[in-house]
PDB file of C-alpha atoms in Angstrom:
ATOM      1  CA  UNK M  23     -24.763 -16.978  16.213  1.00  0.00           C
ATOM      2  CA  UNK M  24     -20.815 -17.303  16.552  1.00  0.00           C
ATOM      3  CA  UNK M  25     -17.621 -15.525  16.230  1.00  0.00           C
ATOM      4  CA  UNK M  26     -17.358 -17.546  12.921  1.00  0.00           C
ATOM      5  CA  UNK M  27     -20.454 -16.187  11.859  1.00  0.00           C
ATOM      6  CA  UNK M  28     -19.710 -12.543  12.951  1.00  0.00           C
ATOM      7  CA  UNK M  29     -16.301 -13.096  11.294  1.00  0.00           C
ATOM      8  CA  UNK M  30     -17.543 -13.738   8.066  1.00  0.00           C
ATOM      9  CA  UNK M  31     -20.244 -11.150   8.153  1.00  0.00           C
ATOM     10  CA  UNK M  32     -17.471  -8.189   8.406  1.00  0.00           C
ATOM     11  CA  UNK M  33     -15.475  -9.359   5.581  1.00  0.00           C
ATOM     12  CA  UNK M  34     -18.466  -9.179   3.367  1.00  0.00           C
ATOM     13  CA  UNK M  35     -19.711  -5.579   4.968  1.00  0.00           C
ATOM     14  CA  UNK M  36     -15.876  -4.129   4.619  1.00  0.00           C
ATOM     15  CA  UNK M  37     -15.391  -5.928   0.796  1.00  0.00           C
ATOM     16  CA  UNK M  38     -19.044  -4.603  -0.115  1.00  0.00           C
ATOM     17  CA  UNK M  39     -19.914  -8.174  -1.522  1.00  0.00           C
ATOM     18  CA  UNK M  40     -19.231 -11.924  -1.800  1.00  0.00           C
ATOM     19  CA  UNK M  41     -16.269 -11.976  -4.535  1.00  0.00           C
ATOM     20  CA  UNK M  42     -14.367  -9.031  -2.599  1.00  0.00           C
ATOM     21  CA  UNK M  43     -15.052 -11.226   0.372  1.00  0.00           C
ATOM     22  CA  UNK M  44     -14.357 -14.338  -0.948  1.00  0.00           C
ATOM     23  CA  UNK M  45     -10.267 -14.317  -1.114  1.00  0.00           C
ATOM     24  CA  UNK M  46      -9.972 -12.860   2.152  1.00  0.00           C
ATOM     25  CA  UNK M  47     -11.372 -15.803   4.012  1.00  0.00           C
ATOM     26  CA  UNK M  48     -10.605 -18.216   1.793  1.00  0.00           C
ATOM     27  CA  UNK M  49     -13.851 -19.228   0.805  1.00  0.00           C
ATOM     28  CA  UNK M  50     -16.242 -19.295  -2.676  1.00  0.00           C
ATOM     29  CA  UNK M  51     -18.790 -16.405  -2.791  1.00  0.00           C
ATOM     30  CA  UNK M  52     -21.294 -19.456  -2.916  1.00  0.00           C
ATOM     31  CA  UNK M  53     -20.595 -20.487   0.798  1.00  0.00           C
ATOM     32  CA  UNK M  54     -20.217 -17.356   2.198  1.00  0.00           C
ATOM     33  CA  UNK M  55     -23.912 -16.552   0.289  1.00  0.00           C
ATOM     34  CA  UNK M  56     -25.903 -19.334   2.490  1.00  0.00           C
ATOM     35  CA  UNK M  57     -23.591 -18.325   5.182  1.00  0.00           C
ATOM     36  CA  UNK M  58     -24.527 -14.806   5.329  1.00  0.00           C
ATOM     37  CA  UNK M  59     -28.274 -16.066   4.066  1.00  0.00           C
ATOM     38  CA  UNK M  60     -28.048 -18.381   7.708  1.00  0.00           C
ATOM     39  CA  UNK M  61     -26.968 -14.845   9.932  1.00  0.00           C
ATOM     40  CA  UNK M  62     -30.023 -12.951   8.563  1.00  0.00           C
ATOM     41  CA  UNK M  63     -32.120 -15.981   9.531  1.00  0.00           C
ATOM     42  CA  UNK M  64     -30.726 -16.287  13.263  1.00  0.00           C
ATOM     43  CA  UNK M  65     -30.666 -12.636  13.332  1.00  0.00           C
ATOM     44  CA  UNK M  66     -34.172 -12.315  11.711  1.00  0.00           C
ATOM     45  CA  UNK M  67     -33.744  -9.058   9.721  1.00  0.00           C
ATOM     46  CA  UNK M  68     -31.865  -8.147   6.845  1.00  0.00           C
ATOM     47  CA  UNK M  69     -28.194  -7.379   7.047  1.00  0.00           C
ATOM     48  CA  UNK M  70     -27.666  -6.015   3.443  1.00  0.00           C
ATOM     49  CA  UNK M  71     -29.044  -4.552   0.229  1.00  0.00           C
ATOM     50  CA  UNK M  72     -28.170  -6.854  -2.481  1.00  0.00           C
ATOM     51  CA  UNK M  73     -28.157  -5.684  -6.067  1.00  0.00           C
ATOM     52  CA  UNK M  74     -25.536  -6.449  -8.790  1.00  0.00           C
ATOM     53  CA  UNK M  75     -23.068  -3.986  -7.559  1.00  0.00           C
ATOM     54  CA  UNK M  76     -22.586  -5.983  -4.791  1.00  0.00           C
ATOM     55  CA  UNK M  77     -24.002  -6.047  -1.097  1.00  0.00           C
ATOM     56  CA  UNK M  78     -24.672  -2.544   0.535  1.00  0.00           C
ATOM     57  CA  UNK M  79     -25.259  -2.414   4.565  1.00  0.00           C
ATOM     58  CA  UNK M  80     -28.207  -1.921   6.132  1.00  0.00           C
ATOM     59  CA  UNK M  81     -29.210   0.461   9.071  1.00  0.00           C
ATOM     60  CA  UNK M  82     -28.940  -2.723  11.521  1.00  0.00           C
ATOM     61  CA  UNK M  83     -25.712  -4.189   9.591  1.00  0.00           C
ATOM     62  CA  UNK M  84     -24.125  -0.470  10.172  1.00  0.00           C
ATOM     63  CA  UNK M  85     -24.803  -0.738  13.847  1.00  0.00           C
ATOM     64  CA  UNK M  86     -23.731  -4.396  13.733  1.00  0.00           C
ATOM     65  CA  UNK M  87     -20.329  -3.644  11.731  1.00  0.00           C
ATOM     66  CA  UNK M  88     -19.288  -1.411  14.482  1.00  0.00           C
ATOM     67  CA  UNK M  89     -20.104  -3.383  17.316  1.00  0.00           C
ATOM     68  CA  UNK M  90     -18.530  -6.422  15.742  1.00  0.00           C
ATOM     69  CA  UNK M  91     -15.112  -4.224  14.907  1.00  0.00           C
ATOM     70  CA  UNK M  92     -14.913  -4.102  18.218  1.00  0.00           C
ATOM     71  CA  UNK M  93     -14.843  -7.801  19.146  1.00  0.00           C
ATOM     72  CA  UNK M  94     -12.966  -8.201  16.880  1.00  0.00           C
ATOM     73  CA  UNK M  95     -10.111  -6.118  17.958  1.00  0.00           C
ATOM     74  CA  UNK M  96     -10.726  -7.573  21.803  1.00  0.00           C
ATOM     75  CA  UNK M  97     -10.256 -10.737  20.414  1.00  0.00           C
ATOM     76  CA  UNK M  98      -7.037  -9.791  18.273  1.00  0.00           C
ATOM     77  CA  UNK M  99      -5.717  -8.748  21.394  1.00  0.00           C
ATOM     78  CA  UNK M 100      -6.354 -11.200  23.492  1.00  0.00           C
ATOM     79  CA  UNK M 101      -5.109 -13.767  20.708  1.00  0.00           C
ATOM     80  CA  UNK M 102      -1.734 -11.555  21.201  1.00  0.00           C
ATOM     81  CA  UNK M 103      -1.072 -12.064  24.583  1.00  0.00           C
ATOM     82  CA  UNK M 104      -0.180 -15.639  23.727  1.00  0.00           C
ATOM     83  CA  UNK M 105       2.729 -14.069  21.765  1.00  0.00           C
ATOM     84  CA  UNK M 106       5.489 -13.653  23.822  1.00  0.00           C
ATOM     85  CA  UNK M 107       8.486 -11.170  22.393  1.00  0.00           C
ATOM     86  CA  UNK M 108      10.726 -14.877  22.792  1.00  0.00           C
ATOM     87  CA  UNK M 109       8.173 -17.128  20.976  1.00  0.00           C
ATOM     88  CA  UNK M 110       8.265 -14.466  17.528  1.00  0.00           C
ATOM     89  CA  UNK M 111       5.221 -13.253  15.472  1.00  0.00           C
ATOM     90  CA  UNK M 112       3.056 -15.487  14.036  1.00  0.00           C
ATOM     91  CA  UNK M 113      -0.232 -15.172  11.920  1.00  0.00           C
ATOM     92  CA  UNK M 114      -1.122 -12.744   8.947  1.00  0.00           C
ATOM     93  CA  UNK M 115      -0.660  -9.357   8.757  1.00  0.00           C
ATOM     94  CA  UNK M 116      -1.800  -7.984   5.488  1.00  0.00           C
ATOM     95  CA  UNK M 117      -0.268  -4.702   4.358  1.00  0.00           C
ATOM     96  CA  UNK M 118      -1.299  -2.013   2.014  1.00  0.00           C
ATOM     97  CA  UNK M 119       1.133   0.079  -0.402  1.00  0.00           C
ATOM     98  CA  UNK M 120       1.058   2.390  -3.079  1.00  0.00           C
ATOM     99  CA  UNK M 121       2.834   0.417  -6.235  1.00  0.00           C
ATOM    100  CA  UNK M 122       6.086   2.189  -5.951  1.00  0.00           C
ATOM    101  CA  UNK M 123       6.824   0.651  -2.346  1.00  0.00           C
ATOM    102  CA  UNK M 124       5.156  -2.232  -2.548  1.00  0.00           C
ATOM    103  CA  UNK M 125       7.471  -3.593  -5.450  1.00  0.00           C
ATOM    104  CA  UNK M 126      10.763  -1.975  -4.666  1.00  0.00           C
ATOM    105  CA  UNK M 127      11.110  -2.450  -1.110  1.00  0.00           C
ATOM    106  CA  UNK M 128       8.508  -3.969   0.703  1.00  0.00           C
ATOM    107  CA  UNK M 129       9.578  -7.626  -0.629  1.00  0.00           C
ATOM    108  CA  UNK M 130      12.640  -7.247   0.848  1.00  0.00           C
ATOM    109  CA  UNK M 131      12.101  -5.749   3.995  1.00  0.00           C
ATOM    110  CA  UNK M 132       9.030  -8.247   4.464  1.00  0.00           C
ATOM    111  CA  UNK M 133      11.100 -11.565   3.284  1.00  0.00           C
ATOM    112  CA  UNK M 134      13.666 -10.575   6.191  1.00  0.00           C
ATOM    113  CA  UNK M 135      11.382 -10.346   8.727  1.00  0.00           C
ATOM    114  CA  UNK M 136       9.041 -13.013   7.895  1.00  0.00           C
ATOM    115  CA  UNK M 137      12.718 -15.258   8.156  1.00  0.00           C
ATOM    116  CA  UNK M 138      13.170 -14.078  11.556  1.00  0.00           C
ATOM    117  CA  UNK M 139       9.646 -15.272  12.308  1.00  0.00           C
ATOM    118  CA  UNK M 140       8.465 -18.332  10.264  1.00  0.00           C
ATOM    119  CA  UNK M 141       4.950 -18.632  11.952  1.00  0.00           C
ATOM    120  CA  UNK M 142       4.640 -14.988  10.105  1.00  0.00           C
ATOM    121  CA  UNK M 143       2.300 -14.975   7.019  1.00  0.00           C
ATOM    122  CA  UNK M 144       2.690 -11.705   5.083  1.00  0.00           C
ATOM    123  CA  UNK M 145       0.579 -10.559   2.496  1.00  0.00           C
ATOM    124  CA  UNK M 146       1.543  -7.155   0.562  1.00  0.00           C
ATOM    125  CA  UNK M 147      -1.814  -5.067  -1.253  1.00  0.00           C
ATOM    126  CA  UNK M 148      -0.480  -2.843  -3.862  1.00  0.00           C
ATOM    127  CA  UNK M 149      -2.753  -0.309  -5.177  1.00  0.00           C
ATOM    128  CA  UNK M 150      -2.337   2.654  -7.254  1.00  0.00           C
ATOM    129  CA  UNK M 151      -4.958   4.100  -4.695  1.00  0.00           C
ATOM    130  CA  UNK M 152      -5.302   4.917  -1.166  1.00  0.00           C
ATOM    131  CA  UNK M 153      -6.007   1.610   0.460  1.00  0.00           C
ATOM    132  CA  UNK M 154      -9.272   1.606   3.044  1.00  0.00           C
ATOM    133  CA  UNK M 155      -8.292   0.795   6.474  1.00  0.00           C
ATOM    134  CA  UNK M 156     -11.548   1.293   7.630  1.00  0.00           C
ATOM    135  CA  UNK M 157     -12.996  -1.473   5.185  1.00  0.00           C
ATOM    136  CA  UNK M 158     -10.330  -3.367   6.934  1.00  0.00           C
ATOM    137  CA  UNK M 159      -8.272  -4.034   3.407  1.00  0.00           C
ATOM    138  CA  UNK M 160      -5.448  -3.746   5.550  1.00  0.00           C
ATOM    139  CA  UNK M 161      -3.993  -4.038   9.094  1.00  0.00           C
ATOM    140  CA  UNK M 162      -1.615  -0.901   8.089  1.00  0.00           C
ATOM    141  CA  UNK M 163      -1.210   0.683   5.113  1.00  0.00           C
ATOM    142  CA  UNK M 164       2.371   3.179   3.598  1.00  0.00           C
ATOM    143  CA  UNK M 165       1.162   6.281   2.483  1.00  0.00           C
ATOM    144  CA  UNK M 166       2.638   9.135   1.181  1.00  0.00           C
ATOM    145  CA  UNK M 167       0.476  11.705   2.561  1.00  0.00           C
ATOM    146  CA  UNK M 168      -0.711  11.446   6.231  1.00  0.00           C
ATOM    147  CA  UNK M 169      -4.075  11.118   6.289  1.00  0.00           C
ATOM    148  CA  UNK M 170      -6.471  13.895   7.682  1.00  0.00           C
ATOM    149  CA  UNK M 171      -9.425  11.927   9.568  1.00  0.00           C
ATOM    150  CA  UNK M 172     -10.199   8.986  11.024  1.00  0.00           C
ATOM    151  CA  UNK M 173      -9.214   6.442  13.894  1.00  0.00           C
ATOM    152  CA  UNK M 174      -5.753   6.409  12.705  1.00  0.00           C
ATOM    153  CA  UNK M 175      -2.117   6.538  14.159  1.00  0.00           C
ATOM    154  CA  UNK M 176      -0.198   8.181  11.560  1.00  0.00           C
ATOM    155  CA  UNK M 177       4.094   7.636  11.982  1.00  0.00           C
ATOM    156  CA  UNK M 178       6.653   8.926   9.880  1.00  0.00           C
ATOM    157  CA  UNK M 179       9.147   6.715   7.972  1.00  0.00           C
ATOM    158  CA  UNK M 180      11.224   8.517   6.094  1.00  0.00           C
ATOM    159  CA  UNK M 181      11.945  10.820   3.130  1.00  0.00           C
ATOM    160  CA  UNK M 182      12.677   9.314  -0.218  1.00  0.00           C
ATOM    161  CA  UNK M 183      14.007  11.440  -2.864  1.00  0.00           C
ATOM    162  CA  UNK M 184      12.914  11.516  -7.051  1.00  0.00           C
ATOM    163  CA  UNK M 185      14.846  12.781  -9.844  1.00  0.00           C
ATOM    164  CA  UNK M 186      14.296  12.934 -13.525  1.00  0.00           C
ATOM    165  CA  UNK M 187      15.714   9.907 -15.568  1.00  0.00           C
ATOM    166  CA  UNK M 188      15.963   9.058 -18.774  1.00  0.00           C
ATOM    167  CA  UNK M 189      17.492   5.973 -20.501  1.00  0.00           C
ATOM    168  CA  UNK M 190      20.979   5.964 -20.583  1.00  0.00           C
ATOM    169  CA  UNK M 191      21.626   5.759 -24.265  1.00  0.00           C
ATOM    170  CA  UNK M 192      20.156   9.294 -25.178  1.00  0.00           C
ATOM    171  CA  UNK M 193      21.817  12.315 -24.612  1.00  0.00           C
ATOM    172  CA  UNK M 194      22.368  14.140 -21.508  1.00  0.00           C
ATOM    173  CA  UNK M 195      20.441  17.231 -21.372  1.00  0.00           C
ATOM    174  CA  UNK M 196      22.268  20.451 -20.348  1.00  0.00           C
ATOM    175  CA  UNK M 197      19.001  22.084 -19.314  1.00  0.00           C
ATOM    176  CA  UNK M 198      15.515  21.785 -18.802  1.00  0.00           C
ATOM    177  CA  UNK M 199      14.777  23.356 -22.060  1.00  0.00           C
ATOM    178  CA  UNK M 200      16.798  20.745 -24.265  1.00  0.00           C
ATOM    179  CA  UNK M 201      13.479  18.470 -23.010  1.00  0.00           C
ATOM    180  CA  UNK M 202      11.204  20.507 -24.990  1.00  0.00           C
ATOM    181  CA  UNK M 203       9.570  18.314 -27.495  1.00  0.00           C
ATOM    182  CA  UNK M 204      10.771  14.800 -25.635  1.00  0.00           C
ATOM    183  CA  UNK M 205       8.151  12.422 -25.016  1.00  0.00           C
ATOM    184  CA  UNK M 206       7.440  12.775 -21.121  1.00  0.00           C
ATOM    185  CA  UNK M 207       6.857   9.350 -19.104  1.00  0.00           C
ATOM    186  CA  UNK M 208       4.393   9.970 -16.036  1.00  0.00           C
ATOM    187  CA  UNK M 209       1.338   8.925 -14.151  1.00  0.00           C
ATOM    188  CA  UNK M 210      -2.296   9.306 -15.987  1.00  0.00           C
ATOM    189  CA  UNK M 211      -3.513  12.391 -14.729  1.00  0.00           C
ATOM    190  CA  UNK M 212      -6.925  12.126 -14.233  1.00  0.00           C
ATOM    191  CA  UNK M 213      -5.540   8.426 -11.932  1.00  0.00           C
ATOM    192  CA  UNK M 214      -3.592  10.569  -9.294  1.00  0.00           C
ATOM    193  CA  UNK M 215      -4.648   9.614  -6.174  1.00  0.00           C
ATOM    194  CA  UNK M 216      -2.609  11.719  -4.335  1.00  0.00           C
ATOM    195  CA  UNK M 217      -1.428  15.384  -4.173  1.00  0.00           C
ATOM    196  CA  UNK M 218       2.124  14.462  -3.530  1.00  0.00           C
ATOM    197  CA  UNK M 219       2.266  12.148  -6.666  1.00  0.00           C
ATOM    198  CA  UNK M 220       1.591  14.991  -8.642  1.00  0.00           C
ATOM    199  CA  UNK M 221       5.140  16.412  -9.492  1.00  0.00           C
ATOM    200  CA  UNK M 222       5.337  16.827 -13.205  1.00  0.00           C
ATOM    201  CA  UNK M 223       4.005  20.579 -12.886  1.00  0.00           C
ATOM    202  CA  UNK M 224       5.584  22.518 -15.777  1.00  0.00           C
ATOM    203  CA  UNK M 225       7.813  19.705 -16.936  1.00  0.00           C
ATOM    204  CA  UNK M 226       4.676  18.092 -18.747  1.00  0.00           C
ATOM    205  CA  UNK M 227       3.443  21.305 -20.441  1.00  0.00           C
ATOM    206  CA  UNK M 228       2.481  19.545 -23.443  1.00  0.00           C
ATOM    207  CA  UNK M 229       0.660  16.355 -21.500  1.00  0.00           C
ATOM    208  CA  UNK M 230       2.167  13.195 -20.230  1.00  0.00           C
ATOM    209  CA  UNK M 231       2.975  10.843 -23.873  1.00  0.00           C
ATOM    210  CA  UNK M 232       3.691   7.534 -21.959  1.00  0.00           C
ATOM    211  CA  UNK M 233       1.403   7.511 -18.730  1.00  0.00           C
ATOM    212  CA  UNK M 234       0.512   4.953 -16.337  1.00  0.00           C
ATOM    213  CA  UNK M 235      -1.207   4.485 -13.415  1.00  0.00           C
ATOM    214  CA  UNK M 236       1.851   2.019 -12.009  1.00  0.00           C
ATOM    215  CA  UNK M 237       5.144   3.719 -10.709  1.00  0.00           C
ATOM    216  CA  UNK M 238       6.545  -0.137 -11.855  1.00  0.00           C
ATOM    217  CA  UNK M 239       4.706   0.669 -15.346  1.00  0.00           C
ATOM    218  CA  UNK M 240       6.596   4.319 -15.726  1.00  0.00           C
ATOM    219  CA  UNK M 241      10.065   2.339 -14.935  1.00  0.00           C
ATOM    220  CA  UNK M 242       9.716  -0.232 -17.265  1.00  0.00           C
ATOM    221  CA  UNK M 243       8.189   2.654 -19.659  1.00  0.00           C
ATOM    222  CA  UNK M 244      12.165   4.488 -19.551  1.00  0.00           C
ATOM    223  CA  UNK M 245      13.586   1.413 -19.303  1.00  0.00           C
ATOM    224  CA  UNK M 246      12.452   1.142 -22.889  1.00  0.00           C
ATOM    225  CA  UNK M 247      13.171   4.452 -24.043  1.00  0.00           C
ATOM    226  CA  UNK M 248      10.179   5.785 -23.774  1.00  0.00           C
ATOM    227  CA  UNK M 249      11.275   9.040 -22.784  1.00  0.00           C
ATOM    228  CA  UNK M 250      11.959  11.340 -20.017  1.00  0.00           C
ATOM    229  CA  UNK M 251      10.097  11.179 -16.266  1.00  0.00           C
ATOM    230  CA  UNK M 252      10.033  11.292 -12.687  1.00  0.00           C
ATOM    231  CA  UNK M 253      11.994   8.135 -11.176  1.00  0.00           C
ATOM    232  CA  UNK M 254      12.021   7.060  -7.579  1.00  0.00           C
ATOM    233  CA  UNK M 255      15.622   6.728  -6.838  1.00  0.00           C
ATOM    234  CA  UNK M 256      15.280   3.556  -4.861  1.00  0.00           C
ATOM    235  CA  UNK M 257      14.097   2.349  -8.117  1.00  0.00           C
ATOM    236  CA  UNK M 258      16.965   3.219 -10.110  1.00  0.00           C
ATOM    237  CA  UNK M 259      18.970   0.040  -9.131  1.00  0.00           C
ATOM    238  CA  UNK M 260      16.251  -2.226 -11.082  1.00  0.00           C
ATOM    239  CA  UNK M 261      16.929  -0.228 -13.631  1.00  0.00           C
ATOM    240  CA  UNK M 262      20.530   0.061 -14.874  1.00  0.00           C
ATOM    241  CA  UNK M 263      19.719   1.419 -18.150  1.00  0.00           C
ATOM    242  CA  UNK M 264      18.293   4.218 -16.716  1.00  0.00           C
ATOM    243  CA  UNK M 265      19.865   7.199 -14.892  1.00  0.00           C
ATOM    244  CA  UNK M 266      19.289  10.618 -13.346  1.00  0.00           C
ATOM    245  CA  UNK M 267      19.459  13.930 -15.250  1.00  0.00           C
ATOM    246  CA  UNK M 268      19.580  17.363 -14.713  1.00  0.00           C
ATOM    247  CA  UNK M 269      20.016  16.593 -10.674  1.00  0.00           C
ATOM    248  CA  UNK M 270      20.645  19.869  -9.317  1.00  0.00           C
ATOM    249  CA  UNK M 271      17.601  21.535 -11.765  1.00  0.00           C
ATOM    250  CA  UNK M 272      14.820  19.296 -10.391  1.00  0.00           C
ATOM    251  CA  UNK M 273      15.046  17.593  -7.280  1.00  0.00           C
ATOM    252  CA  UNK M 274      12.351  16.492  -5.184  1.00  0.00           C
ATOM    253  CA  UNK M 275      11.627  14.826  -1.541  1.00  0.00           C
ATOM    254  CA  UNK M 276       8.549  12.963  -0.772  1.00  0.00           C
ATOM    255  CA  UNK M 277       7.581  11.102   2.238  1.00  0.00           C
ATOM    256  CA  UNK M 278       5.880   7.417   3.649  1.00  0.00           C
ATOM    257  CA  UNK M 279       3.745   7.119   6.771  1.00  0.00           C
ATOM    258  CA  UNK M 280       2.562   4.101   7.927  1.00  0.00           C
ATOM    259  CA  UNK M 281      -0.838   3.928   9.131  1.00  0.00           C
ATOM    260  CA  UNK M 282      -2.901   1.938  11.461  1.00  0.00           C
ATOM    261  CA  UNK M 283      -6.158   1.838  13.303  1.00  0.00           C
ATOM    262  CA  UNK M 284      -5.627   3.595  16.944  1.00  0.00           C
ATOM    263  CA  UNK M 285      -7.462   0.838  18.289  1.00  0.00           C
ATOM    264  CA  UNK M 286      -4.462  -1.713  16.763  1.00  0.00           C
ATOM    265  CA  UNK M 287      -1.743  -0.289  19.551  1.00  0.00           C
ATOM    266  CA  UNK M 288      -3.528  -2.526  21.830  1.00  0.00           C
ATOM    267  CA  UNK M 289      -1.580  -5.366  20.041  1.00  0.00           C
ATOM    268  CA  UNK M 290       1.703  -5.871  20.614  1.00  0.00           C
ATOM    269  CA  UNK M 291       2.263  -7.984  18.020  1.00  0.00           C
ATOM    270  CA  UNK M 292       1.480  -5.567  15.455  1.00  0.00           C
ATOM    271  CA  UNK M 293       3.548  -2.987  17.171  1.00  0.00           C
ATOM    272  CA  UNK M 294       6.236  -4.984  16.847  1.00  0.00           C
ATOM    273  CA  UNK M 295       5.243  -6.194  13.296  1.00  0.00           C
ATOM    274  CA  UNK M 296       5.310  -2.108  12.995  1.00  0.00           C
ATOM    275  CA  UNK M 297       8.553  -1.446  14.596  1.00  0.00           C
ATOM    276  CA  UNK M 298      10.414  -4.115  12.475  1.00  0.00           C
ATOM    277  CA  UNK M 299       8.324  -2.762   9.042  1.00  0.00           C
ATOM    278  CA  UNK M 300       9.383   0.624   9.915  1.00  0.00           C
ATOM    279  CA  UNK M 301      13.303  -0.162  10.703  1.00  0.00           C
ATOM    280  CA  UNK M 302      14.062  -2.100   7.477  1.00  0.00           C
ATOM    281  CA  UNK M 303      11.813   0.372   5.174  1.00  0.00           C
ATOM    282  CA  UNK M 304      14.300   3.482   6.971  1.00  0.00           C
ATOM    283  CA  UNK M 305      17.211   0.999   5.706  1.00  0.00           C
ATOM    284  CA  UNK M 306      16.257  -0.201   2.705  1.00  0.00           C
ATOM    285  CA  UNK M 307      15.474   3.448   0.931  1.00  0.00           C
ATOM    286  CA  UNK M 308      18.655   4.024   2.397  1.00  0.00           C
ATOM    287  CA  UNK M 309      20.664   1.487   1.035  1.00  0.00           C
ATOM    288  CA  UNK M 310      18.867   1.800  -2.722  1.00  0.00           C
ATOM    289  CA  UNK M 311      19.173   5.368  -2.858  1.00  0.00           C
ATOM    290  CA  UNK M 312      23.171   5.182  -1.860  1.00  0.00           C
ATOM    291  CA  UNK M 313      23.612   2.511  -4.369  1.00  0.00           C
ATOM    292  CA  UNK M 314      21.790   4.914  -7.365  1.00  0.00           C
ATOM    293  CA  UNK M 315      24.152   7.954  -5.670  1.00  0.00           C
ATOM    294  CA  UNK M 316      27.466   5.160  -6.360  1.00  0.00           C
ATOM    295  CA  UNK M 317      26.231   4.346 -10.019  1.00  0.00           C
ATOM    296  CA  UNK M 318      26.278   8.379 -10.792  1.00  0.00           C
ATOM    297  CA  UNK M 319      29.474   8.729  -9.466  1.00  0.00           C
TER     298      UNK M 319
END
């Protein structure tokens, strides 16, 4: 039995089978089946329940997950002690979003400090979901609501603000009731993952017409004309036919945390991974919301 081995055999315990597994190490589900078929021979037990839903965890592969996460962060950290501050970050460090930031400003903020370190390989998860940090789909994940158990360091980042918007042909509304009978542009409701997402309230009274699970989806859905909804207004500046309405009626503030195993502060590169992540997201909702504040002027 080896690292290699062990490696392998948390992929497939956090993915909960071979094809979940598979793109994560860069490997067919084939190999990593005689692979993980080779463990349970060294080991001499069974590791995991497989059925057609995929590959479930034993009572032993439980016990061995945990003792392996463990390695596994030893040997993270001792891999980052060959990092020096000077030398820059290298490696992957795969990050988990909710839609919204993951296409409006996490390319940005990631493409500027991946070109301050080019041994830096950055992968961004979006997922209309919370992501699973204890599966390990993630080395940190942006939330907007700070999560209420687990192993986790939860930090602030900032407050981002939403506004209703509309496309910029139709009329602008004097007051909330001259939306009454407007088709209303928002998530799907039985897909929110998360109480803060959940901000039509009375402005949907008659259901959500044009819903999505994708905060990308609902943009493209009023850059159409689709109707009237909640916009992000860091996401206004993709946008220009849309713009904000009825500002000073409906208003909101939401927030985004980042995330991260407790056990992960041992690393200083992915404290300064975090640092850096957390500096350019302040600056970038910053800078997009100030540019949708200019266009209104």
């Amino acid at each position: 039995m080896n690292w290699d081995d062990m490696r392998i055999f948390l992929a497939v315990a956090r993915a909960g089978g071979l094809s979940g597994a598979a793109p994560v190490l860069r490997m067919d589900p084939a190999t990593l089946g005689r692979r993980i078929a080779r463990l349970e021979s060294a080991v001499g037990a069974a590791l995991f329940v497989k059925s057609p839903q995929g590959y479930a965890v034993t009572d032993l592969g439980a016990r061995m997950t945990e003792a392996a996460a463990v390695a596994e962060t030893a040997l993270t950290a001792a891999a980052d002690m060959g990092q020096s501050p000077s030398s820059g970050l290298a490696g992957q460090i795969r990050i988990g979003a909710p839609d919204g930031c993951a296409n409006f400003l996490l390319p940005q903020v990631c493409a500027a400090i991946q070109a301050d370190n080019p041994e830096l390989e950055v992968q961004i998860l979006a997922l209309p979901r919370v992501v699973n940090l204890s599966r390990r789909e993630a080395d940190m994940a942006v939330t907007v609501s700070p999560p209420e158990a687990g192993r986790l360091t939860v930090q602030k980042i900032t407050d981002y603000r939403l506004h209703l918007a509309q496309h910029r042909d139709f009329a602008v509304p004097g007051t909330l009731a001259d939306l009454r009978g407007r088709p209303v542009v928002g998530y799907i409701p039985d897909m929110i993952f998360d109480a803060a997402l959940d901000y039509m309230g009375d402005l949907a009274t008659d259901g959500v017409q044009m819903a999505s699970n994708s905060v990308s989806v609902q943009v493209q859905m009023l850059r159409a004309g689709a109707g009237v909804g909640i916009a992000h207004d860091f996401a206004l500046p993709f946008a220009p036919e849309v713009r904000r309405v009825l500002t000073q009626a409906v208003s909101l503030t939401r927030s985004f945390y980042l995330v991260r195993h407790t056990a992960d502060r041992q690393s200083d590169r992915l404290q300064r991974f975090a640092a850096a992540l957390t500096e350019g997201l302040r600056a970038e909702v910053a800078r997009l919301e100030s540019l949708t504040d200019a266009a209104a002027v």
